[in-house]
Coordinates of C-alpha atoms in Angstrom, one line a residue:
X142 CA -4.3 86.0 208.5
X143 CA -6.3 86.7 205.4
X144 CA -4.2 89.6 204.1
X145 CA -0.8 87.3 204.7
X146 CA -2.3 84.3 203.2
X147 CA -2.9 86.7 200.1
X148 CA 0.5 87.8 200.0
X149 CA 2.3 84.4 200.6
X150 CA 0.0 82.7 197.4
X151 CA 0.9 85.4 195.3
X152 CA 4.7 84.8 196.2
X153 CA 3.8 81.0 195.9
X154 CA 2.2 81.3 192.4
X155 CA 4.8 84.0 191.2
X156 CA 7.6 80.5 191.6
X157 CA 5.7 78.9 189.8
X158 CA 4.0 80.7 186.8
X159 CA 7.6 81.6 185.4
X160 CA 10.8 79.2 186.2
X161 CA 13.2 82.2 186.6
X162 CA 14.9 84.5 188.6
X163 CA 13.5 88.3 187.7
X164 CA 16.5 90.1 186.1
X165 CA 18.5 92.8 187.9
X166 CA 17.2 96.0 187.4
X167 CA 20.6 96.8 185.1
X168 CA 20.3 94.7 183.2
X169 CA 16.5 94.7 182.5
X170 CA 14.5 97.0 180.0
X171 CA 12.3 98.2 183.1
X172 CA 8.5 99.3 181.9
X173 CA 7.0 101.4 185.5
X174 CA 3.7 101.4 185.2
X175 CA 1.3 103.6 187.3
X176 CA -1.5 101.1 189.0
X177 CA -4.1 103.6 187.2
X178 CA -3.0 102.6 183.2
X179 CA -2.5 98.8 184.4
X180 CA -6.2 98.4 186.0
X181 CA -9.2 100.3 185.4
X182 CA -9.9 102.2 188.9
X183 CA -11.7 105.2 187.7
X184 CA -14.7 104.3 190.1
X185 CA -11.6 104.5 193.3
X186 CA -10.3 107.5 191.8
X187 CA -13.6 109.3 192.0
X188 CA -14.2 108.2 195.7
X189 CA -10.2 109.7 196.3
X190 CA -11.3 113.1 194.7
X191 CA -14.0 113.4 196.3
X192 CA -14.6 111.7 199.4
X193 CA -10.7 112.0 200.0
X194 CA -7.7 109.3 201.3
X195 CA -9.1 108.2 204.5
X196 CA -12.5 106.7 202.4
X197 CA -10.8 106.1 199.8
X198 CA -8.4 103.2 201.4
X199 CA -11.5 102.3 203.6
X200 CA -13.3 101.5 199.8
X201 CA -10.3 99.9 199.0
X202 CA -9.5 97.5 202.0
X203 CA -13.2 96.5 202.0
X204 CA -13.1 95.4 198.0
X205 CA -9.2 94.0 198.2
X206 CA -10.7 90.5 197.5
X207 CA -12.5 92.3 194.1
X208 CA -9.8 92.4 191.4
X209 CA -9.6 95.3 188.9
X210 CA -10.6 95.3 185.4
X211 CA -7.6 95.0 182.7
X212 CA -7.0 99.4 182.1
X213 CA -5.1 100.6 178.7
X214 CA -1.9 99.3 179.6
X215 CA -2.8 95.7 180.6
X216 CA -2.4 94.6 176.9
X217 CA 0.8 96.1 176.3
X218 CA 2.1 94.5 179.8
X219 CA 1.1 90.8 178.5
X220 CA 2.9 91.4 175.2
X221 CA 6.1 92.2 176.9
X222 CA 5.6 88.7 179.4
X223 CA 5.1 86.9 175.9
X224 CA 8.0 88.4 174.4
X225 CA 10.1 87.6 177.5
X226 CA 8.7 83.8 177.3
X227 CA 10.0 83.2 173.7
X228 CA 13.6 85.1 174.7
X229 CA 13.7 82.7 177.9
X230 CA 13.5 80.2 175.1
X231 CA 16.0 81.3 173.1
X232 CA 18.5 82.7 175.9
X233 CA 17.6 80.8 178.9
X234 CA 20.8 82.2 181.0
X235 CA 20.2 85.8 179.3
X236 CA 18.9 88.5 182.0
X237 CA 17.8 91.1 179.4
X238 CA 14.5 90.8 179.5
X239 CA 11.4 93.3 180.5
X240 CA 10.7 94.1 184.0
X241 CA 7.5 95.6 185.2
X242 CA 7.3 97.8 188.1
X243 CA 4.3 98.9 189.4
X244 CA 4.7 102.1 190.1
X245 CA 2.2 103.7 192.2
X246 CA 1.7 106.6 194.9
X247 CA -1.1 104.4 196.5
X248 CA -1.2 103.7 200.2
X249 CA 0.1 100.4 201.0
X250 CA -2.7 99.2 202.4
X251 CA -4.1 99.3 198.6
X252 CA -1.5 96.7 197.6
X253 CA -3.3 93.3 199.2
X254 CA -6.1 94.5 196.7
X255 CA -3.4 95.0 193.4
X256 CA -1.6 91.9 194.8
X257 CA -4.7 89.7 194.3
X258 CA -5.6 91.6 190.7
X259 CA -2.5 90.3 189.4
X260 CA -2.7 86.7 190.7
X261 CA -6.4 86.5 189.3
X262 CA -4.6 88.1 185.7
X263 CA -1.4 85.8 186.1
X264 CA 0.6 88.6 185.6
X265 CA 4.7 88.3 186.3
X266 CA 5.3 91.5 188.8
X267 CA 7.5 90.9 191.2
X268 CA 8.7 95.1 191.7
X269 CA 6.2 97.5 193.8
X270 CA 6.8 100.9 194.4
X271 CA 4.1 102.2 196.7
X272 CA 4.8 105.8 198.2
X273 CA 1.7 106.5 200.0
X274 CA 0.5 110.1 198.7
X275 CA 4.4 111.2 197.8
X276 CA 5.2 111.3 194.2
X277 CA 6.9 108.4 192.7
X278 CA 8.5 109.9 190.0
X279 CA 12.0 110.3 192.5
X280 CA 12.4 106.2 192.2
X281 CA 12.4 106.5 188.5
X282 CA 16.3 105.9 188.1
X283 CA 16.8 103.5 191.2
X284 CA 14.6 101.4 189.3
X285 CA 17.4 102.1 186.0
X286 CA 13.8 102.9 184.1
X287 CA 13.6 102.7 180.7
X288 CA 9.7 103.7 180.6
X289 CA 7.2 105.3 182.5
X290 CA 3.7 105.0 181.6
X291 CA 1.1 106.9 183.8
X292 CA -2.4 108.7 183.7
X293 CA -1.2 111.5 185.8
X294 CA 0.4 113.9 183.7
X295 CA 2.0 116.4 185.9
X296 CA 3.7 113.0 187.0
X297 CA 4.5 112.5 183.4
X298 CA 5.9 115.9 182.8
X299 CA 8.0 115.4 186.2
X300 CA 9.6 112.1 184.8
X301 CA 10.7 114.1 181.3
X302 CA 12.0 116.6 182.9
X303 CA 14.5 114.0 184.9
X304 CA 15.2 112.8 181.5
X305 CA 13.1 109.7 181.7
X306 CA 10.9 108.5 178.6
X307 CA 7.4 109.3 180.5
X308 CA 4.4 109.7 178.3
X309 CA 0.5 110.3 179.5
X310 CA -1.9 107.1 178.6
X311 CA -5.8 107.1 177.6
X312 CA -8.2 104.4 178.0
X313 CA -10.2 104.6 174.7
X314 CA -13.7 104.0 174.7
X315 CA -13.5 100.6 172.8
X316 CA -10.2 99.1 172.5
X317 CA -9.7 97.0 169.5
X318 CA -8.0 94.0 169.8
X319 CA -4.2 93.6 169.5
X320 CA -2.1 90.8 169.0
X321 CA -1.2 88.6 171.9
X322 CA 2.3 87.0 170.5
X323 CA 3.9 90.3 169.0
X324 CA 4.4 93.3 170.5
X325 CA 3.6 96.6 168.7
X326 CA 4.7 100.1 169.5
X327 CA 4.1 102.5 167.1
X328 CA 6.0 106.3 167.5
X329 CA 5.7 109.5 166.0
X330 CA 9.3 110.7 164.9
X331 CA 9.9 114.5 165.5
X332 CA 9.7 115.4 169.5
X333 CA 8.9 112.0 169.9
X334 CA 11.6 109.9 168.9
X335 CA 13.9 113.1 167.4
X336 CA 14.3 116.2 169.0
X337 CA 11.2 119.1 167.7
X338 CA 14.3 121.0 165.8
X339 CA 12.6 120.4 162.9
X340 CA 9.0 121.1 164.4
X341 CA 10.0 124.5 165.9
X342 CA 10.8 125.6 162.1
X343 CA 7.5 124.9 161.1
X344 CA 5.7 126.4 164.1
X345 CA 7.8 129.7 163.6
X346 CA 8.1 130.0 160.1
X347 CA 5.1 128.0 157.9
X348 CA 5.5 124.5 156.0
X349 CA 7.4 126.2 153.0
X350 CA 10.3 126.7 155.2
X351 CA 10.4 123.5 156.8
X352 CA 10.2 121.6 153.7
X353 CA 13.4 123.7 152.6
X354 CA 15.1 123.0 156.3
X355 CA 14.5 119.5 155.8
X356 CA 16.2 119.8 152.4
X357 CA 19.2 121.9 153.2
X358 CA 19.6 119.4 156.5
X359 CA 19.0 115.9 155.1
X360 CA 22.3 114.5 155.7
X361 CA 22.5 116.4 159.2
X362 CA 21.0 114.2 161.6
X363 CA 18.2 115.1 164.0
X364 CA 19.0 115.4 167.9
X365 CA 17.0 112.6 170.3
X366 CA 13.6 112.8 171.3
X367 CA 12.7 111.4 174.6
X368 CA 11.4 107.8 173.5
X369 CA 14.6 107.5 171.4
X370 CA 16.5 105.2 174.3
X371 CA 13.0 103.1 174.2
X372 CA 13.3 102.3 170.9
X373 CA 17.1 101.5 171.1
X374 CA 16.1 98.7 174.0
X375 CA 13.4 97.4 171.5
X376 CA 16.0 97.2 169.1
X377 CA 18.6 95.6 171.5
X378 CA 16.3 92.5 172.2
X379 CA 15.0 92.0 168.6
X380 CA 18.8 92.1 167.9
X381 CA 18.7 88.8 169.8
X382 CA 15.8 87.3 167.7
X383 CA 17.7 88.0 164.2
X384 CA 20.6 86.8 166.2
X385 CA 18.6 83.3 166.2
X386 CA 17.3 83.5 162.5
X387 CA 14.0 84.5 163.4
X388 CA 14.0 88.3 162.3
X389 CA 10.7 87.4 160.0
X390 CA 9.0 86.1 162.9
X391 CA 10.4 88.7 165.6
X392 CA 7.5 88.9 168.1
X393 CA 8.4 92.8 168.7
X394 CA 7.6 94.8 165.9
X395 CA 7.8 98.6 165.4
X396 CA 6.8 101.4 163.4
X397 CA 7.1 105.0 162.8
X398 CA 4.2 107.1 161.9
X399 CA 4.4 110.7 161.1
X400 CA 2.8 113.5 159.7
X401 CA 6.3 114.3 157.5
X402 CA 5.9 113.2 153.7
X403 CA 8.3 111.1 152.3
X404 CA 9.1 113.0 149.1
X405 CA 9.9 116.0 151.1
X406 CA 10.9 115.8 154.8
X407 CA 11.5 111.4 155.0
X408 CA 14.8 111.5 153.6
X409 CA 16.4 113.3 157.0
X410 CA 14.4 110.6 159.8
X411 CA 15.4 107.8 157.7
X412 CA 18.5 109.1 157.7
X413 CA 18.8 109.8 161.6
X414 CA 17.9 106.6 162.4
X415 CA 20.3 105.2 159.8
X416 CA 23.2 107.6 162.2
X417 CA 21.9 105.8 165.0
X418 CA 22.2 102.3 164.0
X419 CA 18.7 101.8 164.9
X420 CA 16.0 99.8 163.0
X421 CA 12.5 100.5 162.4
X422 CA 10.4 97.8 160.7
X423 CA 7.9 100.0 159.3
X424 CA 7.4 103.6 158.4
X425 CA 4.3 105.6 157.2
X426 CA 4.6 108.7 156.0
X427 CA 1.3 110.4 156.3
X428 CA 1.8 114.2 154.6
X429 CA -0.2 115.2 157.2
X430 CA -3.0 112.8 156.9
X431 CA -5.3 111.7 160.1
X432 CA -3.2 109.0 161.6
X433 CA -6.1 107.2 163.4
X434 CA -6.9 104.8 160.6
X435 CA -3.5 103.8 159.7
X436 CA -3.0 102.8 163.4
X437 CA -6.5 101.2 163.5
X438 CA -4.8 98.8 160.5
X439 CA -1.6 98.3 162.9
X440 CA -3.2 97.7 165.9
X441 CA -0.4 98.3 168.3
X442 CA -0.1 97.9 171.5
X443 CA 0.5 101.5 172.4
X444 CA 1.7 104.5 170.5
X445 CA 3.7 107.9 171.2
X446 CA 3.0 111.0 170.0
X447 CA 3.9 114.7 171.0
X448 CA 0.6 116.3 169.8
X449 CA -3.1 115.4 171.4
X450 CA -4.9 115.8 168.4
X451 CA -3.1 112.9 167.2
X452 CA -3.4 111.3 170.3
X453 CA -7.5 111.8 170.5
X454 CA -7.7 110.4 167.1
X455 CA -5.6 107.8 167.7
X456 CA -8.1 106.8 170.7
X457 CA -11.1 107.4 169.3
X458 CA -10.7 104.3 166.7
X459 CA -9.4 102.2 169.9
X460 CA -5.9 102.7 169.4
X461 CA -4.3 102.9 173.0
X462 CA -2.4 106.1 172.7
X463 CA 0.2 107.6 174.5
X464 CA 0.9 111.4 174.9
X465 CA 4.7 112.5 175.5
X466 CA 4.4 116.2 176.4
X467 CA 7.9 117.6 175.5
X468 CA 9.0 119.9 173.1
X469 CA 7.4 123.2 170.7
X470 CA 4.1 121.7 170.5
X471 CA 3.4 121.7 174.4
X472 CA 4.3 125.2 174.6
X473 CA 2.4 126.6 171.9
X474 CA -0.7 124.5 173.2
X475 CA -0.2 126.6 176.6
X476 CA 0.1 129.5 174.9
X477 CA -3.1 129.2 173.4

């Protein structure tokens, strides 16, 4: 009775906490979300690895009245809910909106527990994939996925491979405080939002030559990166806010931040996003500076990058980073 009284209020308060029907899956920008970046449950996953399944959903059925703790993607969740309150505003009829799947390969007996986290968080998910040991990662495109976030990443690199914008999130130590009524996703450009043509010329043949394949190729655009068709459904739905005058006040708001200089190696990603009819608010061009500072000034919700050194320094000033493991950089790293 308890565990169905559970499930029927969450039903109950999910009516009530937004006035709405949850878009179709088609026509949403679908975020799936791994239960481990959502909530904190590094204390579960220690009891899983080493005490094994059978304690681990005993652990788990005994605390399902104890909700999790917000984990590194919790923030970045809430900003897309506020984002999707001021389009329901704007476009009540409109079905392009965020949907958040939880996507998890926890037992289902784990969900009355996740079920009560997100009524004591108010949080608007109504999608649960729960596979129950198997890997999720095959649901991806019947959910028409547009993101997958995830701490696993053998999961991550599973998802890429299928063609799916995946990337690998950390939890930083301290995270700093973001902004709770406009979203902020910050990207690297080359391998992450373009393709690593550009990267593999510097990895093979020095700086000089990239600097002079950047020149000879500025009017050439760069092939997509993985996160490319992320940023094109960011840019679809702030589309709608300019649509509505409000393109100084857009609560989504994004940025590209890359070790390329301007003077040098800008010209061709400005350009390829120019080819692509896509927007990006604001662009740093580092010369390969440390990007954790500029980020700390930001404050985004989450950002992308290719390489982990980026990605460490990005966490260890509280940023909530985000590594995509595709292209020259990953193979290199295994080489070595």
């Amino acid at each position: 009775i308890l565990r169905w009284n559970s499930s029927y209020n969450y039903f109950e308060n999910l009516a009530v906490f937004k006035s709405t029907i949850t878009p179709k899956p088609q026509n949403a920008i679908t975020i799936a979300v791994s239960s481990r970046v959502l909530f904190n449950m590094e204390k579960e996953q220690q009891i899983y690895e080493q005490q094994g399944m059978e304690d681990y959903i005993k652990y788990q059925v005994a605390h399902e009245t104890e909700p999790f703790s917000p984990g590194p993607a919790f923030s970045f969740v809430k900003a897309l809910e506020a984002v999707n309150t001021q389009l329901r505003e704007l476009y009540p009829e409109s079905e392009e909106l965020f949907d958040v799947v939880l996507m998890t390969n926890n037992h289902a007996y784990v969900g009355l527990r996740l079920i009560n986290t997100i009524n004591h968080h108010q949080l608007f998910i109504e999608r649960f994939c729960m596979t129950g040991g198997n890997s999720p990662i095959g649901y991806l495109k019947a959910y028409h996925t547009n993101l997958y976030l995830s701490a696993d990443p053998l999961k991550v690199r599973e998802a890429l491979e299928e063609g799916i914008a995946a990337a690998t999130m950390f939890t930083p130590e301290k995270m700093k405080e973001v902004s709770e009524t406009q979203l902020r996703v910050a990207f690297d450009g080359d391998a992450v939002l373009f393709s690593d043509e550009s990267e593999r010329i510097y990895k093979a043949h020095g700086l000089d030559k990239f600097f002079e394949h950047e020149k000879a190729h500025e009017n050439k655009p760069l092939d997509h990166g993985p996160l490319k068709g992320f940023l094109e459904a960011l840019g679809k739905l702030q589309k709608k806010f300019y649509g509505k005058g409000q393109r100084m006040d857009c609560p989504i708001r994004t940025y590209l931040v890359t070790a390329r200089s301007a003077a040098s190696s800008g010209t061709r990603a400005l350009k390829t996003l120019r080819s692509w009819g896509l927007e990006i608010d604001e662009a740093l061009f580092l010369a390969g500076a440390p990007k954790g500072p500029m980020l700390e000034k930001i404050r985004p919700h989450i950002f992308f990058d290719d390489q982990m050194f980026h990605v460490e320094g990005a966490a260890e000033m509280g940023t909530v980073a985000c590594h995509v493991p595709y292209g020259v950089a990953q193979r290199v790293t295994e080489k070595e």
